[in-house]
CSV table of C-alpha atoms and ligand atoms in Angstrom, one decimal:
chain,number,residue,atom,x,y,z
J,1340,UNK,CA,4.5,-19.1,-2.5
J,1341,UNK,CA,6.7,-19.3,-5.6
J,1342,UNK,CA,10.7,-19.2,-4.8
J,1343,UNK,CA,12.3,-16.4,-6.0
J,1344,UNK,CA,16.6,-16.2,-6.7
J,1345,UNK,CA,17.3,-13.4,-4.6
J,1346,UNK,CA,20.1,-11.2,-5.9
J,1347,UNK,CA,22.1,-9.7,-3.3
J,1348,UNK,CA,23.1,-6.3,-4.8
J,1349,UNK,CA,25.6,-3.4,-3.1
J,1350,UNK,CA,24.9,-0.2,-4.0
J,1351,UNK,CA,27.2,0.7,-6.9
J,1352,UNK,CA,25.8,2.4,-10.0
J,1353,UNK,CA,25.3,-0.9,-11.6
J,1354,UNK,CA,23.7,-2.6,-9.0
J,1355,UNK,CA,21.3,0.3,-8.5
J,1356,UNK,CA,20.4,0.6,-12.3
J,1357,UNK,CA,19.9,-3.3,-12.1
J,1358,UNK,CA,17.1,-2.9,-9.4
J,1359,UNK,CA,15.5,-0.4,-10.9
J,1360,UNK,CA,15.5,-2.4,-14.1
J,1361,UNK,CA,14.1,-5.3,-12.0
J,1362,UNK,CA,11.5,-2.6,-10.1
J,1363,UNK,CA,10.4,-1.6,-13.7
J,1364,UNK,CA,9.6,-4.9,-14.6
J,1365,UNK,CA,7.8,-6.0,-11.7
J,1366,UNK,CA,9.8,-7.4,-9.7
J,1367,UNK,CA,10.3,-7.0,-5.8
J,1368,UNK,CA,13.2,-5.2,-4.5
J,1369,UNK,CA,14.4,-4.6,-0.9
J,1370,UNK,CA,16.2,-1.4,-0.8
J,1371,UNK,CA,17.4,1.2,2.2
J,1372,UNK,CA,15.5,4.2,3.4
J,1373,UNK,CA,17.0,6.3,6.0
J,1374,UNK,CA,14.4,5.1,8.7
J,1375,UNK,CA,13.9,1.3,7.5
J,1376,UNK,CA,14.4,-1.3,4.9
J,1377,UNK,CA,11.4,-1.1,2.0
J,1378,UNK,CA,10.3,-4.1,0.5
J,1379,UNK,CA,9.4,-2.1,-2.8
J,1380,UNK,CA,7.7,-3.0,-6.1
J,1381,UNK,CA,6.4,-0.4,-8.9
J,1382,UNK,CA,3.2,1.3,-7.5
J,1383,UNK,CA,1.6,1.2,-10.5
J,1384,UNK,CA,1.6,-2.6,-11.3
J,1385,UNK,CA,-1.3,-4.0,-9.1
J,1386,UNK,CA,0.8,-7.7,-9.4
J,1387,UNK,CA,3.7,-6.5,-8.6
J,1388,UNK,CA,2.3,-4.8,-5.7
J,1389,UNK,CA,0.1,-7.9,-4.9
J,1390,UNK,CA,3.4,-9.8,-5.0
J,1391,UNK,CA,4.7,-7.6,-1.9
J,1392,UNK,CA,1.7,-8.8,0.5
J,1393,UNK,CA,2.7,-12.7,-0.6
J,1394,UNK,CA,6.5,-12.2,0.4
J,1395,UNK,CA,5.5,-10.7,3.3
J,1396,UNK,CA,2.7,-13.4,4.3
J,1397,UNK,CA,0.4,-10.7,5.1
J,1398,UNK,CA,-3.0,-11.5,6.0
J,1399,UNK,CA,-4.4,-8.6,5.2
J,1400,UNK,CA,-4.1,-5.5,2.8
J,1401,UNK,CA,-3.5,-2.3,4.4
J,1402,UNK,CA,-2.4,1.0,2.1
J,1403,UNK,CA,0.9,1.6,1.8
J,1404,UNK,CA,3.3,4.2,1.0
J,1405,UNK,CA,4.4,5.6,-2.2
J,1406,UNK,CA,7.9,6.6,-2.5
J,1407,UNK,CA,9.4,9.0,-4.9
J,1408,UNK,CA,12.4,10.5,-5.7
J,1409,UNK,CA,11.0,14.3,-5.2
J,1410,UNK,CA,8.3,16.8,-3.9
J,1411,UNK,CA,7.2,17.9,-7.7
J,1412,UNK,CA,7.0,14.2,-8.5
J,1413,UNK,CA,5.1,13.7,-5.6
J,1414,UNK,CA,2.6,16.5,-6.7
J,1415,UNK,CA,2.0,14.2,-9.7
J,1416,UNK,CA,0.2,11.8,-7.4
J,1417,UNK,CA,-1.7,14.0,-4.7
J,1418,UNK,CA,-3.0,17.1,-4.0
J,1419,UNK,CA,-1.3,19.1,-1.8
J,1420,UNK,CA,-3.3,21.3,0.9
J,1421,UNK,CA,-1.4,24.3,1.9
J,1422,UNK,CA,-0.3,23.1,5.0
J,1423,UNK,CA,0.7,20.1,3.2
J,1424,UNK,CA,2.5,21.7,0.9
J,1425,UNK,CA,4.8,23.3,4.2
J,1426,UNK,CA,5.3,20.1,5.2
J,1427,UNK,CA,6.6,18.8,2.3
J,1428,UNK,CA,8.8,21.8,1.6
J,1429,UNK,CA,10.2,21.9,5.4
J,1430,UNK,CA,10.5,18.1,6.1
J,1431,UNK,CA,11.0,16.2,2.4
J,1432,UNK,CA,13.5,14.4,1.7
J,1433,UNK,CA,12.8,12.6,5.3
J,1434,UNK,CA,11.1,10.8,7.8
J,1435,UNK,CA,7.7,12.5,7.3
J,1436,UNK,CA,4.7,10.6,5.2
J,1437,UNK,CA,1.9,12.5,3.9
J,1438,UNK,CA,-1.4,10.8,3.8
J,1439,UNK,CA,-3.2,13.5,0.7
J,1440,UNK,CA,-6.4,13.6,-1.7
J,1441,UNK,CA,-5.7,11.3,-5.0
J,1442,UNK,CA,-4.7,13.6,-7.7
J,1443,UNK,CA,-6.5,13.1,-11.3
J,1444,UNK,CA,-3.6,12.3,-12.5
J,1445,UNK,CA,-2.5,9.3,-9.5
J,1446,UNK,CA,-0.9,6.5,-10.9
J,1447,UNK,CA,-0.6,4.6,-7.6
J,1448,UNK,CA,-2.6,1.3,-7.9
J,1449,UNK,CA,-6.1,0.2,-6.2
J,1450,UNK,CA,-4.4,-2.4,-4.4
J,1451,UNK,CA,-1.3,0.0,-3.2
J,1452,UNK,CA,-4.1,2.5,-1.7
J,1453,UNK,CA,-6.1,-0.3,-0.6
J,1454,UNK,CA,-9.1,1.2,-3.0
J,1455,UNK,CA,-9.4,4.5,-0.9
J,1456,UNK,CA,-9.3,8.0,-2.8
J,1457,UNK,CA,-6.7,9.0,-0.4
J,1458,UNK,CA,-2.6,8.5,-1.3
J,1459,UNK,CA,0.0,8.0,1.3
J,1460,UNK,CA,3.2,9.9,0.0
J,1461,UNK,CA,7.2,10.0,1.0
J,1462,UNK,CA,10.0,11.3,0.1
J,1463,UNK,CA,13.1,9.3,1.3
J,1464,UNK,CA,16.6,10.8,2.6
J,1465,UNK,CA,18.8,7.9,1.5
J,1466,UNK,CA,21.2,8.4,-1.7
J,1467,UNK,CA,20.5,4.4,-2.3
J,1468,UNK,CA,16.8,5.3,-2.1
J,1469,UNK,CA,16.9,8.0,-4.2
J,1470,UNK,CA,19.0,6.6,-7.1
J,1471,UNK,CA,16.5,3.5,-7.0
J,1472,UNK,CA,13.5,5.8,-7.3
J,1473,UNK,CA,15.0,7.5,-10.1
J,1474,UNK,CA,15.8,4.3,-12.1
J,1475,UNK,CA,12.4,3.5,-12.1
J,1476,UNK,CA,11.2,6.8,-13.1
J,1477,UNK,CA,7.8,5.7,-10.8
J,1478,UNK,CA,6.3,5.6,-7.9
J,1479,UNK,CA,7.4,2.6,-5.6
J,1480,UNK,CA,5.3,1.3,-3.1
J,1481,UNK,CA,7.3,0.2,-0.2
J,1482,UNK,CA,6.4,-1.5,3.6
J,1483,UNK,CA,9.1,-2.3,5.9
J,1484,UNK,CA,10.8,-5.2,4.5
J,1485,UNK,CA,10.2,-8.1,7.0
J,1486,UNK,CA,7.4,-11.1,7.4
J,1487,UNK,CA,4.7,-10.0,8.4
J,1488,UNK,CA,4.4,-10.1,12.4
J,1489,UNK,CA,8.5,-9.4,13.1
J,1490,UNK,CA,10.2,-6.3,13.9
J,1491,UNK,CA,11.3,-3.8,10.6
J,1492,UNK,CA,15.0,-4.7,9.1
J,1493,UNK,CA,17.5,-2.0,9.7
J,1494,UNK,CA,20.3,-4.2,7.8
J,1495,UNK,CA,20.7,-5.8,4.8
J,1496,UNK,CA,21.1,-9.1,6.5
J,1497,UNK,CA,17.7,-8.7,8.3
J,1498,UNK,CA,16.0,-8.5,5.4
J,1499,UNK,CA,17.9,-11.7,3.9
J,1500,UNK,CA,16.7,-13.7,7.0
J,1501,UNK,CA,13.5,-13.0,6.3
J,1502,UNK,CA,12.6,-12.9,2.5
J,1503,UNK,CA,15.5,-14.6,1.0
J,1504,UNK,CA,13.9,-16.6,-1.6
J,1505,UNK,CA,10.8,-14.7,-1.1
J,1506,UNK,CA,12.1,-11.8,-3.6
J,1507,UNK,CA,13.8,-10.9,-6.2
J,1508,UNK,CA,17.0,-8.3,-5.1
J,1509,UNK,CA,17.8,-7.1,-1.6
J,1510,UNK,CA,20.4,-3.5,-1.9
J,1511,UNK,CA,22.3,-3.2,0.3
J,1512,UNK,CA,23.4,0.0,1.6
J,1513,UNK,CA,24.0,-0.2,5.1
J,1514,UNK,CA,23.1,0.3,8.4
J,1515,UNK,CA,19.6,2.7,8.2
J,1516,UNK,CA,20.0,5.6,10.6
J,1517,UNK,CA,16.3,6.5,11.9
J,1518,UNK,CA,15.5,2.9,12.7
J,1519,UNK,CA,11.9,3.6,13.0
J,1520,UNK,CA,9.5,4.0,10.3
J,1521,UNK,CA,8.2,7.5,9.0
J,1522,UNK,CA,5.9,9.6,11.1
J,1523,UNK,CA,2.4,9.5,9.0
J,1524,UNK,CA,0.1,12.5,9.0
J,1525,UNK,CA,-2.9,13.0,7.0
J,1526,UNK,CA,-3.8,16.0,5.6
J,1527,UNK,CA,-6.9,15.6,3.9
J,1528,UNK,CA,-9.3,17.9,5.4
J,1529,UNK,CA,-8.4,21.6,7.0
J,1530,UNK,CA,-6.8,19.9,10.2
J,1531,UNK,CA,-3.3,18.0,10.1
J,1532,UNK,CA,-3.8,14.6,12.1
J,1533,UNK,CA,-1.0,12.3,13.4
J,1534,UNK,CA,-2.1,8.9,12.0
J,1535,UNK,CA,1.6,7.2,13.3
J,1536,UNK,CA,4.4,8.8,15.8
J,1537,UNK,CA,7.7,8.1,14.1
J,1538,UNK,CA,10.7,9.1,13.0
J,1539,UNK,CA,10.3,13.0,12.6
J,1540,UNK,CA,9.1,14.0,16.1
J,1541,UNK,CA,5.6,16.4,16.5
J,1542,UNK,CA,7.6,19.2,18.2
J,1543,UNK,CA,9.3,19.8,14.8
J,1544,UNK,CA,6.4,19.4,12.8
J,1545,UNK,CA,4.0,21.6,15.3
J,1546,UNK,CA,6.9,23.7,14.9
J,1547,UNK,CA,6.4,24.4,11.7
J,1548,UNK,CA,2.4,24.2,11.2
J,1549,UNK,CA,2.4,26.4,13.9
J,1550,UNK,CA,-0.1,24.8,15.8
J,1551,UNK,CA,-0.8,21.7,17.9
J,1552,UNK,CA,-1.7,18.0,15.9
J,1553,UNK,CA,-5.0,16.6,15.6
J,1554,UNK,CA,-4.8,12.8,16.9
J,1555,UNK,CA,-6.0,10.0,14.9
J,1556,UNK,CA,-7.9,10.7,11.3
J,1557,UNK,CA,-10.7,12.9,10.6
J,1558,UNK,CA,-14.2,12.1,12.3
J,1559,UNK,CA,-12.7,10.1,14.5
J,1560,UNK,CA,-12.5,12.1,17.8
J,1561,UNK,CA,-9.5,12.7,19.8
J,1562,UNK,CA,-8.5,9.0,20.6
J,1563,UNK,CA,-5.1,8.0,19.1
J,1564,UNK,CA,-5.6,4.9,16.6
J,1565,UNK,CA,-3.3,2.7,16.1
J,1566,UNK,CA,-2.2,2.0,12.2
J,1567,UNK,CA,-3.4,-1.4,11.2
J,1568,UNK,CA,-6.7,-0.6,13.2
J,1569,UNK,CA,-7.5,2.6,11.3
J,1570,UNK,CA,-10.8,2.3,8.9
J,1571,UNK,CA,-8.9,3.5,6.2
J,1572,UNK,CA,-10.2,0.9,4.1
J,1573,UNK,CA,-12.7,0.9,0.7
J,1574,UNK,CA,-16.1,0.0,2.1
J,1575,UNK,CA,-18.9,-0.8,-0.8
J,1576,UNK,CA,-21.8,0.2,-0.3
J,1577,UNK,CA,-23.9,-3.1,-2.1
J,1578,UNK,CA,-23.5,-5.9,0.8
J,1579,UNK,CA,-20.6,-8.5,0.1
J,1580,UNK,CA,-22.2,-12.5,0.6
J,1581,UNK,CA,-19.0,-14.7,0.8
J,1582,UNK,CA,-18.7,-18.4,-0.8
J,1583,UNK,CA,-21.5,-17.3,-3.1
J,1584,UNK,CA,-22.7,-20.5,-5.7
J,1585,UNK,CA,-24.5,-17.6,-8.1
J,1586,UNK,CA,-25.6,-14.5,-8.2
J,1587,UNK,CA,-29.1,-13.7,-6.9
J,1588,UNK,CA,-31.7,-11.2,-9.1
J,1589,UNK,CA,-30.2,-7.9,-7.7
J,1590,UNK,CA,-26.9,-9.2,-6.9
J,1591,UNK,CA,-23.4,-8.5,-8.6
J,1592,UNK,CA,-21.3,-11.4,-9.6
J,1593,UNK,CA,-17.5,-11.2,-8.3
J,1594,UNK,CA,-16.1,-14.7,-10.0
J,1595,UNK,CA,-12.8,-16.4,-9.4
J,1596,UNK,CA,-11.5,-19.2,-11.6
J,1597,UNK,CA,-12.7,-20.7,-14.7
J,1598,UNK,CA,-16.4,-20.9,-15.0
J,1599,UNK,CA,-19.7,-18.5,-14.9
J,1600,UNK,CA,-21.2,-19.3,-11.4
J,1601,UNK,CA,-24.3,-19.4,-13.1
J,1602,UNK,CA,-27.5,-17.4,-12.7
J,1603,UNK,CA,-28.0,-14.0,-14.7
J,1604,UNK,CA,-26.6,-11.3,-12.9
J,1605,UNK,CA,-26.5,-7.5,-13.9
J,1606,UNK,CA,-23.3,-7.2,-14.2
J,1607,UNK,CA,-19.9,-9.2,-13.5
J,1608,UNK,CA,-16.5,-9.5,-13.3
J,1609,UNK,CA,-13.9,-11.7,-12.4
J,1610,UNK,CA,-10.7,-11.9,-9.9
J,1611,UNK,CA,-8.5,-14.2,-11.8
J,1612,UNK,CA,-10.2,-16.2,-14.8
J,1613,UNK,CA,-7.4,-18.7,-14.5
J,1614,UNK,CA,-7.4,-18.9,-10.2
J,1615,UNK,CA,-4.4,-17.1,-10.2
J,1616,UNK,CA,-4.8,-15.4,-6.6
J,1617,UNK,CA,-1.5,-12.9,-7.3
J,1618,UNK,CA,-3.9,-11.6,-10.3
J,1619,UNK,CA,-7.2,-11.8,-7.9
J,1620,UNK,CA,-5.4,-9.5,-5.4
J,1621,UNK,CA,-4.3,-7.0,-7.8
J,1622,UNK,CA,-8.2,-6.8,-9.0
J,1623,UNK,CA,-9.7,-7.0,-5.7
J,1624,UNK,CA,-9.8,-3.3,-5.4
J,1625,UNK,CA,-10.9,-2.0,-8.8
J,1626,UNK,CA,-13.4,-4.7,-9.4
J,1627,UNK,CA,-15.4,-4.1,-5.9
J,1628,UNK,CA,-15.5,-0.9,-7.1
J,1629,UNK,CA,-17.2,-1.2,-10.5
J,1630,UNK,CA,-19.6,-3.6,-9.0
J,1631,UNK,CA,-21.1,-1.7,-6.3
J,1632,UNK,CA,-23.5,0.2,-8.4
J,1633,UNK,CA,-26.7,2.0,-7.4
J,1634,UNK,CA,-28.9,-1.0,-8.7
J,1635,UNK,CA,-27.0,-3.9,-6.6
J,1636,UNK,CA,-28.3,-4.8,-3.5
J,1637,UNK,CA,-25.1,-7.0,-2.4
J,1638,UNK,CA,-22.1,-8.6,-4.4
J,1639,UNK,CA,-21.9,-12.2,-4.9
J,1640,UNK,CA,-18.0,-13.7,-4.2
J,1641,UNK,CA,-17.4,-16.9,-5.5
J,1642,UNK,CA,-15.0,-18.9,-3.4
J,1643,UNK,CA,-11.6,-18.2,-3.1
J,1644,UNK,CA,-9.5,-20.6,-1.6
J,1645,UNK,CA,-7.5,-19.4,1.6
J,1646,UNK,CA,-3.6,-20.0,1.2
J,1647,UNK,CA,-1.5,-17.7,0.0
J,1648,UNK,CA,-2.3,-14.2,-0.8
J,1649,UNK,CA,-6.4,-16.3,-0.5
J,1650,UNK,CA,-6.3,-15.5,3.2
J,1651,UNK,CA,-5.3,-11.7,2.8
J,1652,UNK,CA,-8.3,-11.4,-0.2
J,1653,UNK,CA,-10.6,-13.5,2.2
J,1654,UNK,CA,-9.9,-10.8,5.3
J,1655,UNK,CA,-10.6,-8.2,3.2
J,1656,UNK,CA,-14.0,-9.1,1.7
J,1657,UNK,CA,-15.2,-10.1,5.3
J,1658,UNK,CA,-14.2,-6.8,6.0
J,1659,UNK,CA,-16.6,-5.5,3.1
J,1660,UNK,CA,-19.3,-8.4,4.5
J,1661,UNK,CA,-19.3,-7.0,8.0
J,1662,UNK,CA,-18.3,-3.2,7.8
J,1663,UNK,CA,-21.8,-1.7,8.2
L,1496,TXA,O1,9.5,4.5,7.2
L,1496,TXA,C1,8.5,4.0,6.6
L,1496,TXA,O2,7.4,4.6,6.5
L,1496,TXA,C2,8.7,2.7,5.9
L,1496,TXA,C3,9.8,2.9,4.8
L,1496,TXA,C4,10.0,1.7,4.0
L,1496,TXA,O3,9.4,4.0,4.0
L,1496,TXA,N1,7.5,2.2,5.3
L,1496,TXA,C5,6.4,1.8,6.1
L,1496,TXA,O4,5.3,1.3,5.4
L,1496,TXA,O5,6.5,1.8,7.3
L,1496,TXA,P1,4.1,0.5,6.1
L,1496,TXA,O6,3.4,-0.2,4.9
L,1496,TXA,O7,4.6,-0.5,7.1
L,1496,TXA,O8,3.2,1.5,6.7
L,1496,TXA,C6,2.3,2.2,5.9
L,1496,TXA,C7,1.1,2.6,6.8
L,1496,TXA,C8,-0.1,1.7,6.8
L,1496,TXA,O9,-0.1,0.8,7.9
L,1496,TXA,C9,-1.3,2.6,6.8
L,1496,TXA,O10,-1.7,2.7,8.2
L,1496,TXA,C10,-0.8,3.9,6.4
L,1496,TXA,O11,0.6,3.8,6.2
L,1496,TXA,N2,-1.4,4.4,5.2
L,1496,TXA,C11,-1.0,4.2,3.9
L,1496,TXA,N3,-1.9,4.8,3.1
L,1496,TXA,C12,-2.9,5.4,3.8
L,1496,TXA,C13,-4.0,6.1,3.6
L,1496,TXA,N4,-4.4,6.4,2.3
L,1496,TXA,N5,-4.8,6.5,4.6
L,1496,TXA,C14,-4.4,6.2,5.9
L,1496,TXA,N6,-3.3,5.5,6.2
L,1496,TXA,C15,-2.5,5.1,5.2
L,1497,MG,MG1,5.9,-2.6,9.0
């Protein structure tokens, strides 16, 4: 884990055009939302995003939410069923995320929608929110900001105790005043489903669709599911084989680090030429994409080592491995 100097910003016109200059750059900023603290870095820069899952220490990847400054901007990004589109109109700004389609023209990163086709979108009611989001002039993708494994920071000084040294700003703007994280629903089919209770409550969102919530995502019956537990993940199709030392004849080659892993195989790619696992996170995504073609039978991994942001990319792939 490389230390980071941690700025400790308030939230006066400077300050906020200073994180959204260190946003825009890549850099990780903590930064008030009315319902919790985001630990936020440019959607559209898979390392910067990547860096967000090493602060946090998170062992595993899970999608996260895009933030941005306004409904039309947020149209930029996914595609907007009509009951959607109420939502949206009725609930944003606030504590209301809106799992949606991909649109064409989705900026959002593989590794910020952990590969899926599907976007998860918000709108925050904070004015410190806001005037970060429109510094960067992009999407920010934005957890709670705490280690991974303790409770969401509500203050400023939560946040320090956690990922002081870990990042590089923390905004501070107060006390939030929803305390718990967004309500998530996905609309990606005809039905609305509750993927996570929060803080916008279903009476006011039935309220407005007019109907009763599905539970849980599409397919997946009426059983509530909890949000790290959801199979919202990219699967490949091809087979993933872990702590490969080559490619076999119908195999794909996934490399890591300096060197060829031998063999011939149809096609390849590689995480981080130079071992870098920030860079083999950010690729993780993209690259298991372009490799599970028709003509592959499974994809070879070389092996990655397991500290760092190594444990999160190892969870993932045995994921892939065993997700049949
Ligand atoms: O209030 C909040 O929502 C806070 C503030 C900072 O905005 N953010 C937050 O993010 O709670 P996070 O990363 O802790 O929760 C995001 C959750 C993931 O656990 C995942 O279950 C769900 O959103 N999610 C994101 N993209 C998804 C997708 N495409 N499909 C299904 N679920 C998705
Ligand atoms: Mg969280």
């Amino acid at each position: 884990m490389t230390h980071r100097n941690t700025l400790h910003l308030g939230s006066d016109p400077s300050s906020l055009a200073t994180a959204g200059r260190i946003l825009a750059e890549g850099g990780l900023v903590s930064f008030p939302t009315e319902t919790v603290y985001g630990l936020g870095a440019d959607a559209t820069n898979g390392r910067a995003v990547a860096g967000i899952y090493e602060a946090k220490g998170r062992p595993r990847f899970n999608p996260l939410i895009a933030h941005l400054a306004s409904f039309e901007l947020a149209r930029g990004q996914g595609v907007f069923s009509p009951a959607a589109e109420r939502l949206a109109r009725a609930f944003w700004p606030g504590p209301l995320t809106l799992v949606v389609p991909k649109a064409p023209t989705c900026t959002v990163s593989e590794i910020a929608t952990a590969g899926l086709d599907s976007v998860a979108l918000r709108v925050p009611d904070h004015p410190v929110a806001h005037a970060v989001l429109e510094a960067v002039g992009r999407p920010v993708a934005a957890p709670s900001a705490n280690r991974s494994g303790h409770v969401s920071a509500t203050t400023a000084a939560h946040v320090a105790a956690d990922l002081d040294g870990r990042i590089d700003a923390i905004v501070d703007g107060g006390a939030t005043q929803v305390g718990v994280e967004s309500t998530i629903l996905s609309c990606l089919g005809d039905r609305v489903a509750m993927l996570r209770p929060g803080g916008l409550s279903r009476d006011m969102i039935e309220d407005v669709l007019g109907l009763a919530l599905a539970e849980g995502p599409e397919g997946a019956g009426d059983e509530p599911v909890a949000p790290g537990m959801l199979a919202s993940h990219y699967a490949p199709r091809a087979h993933v084989r872990l702590d490969a030392e080559e490619a076999g004849p119908d195999e794909a080659w996934l490399g890591f680090g300096p060197g060829g892993g031998g063999g011939q195989p149809r096609v390849a790619a590689n995480l981080s030429p130079n071992g870098d696992l920030t860079e083999a996170a950010a690729n993780l995504f993209g690259m298991l994409r372009l490799l599970d073609r028709a003509d592959i039978h499974a994809i070879a991994v070389a092996p990655i080592p397991g500290e760092g942001l190594g444990e999160a990319i190892r969870d993932r792939l045995a994921r892939a491995a065993a997700e049949r």
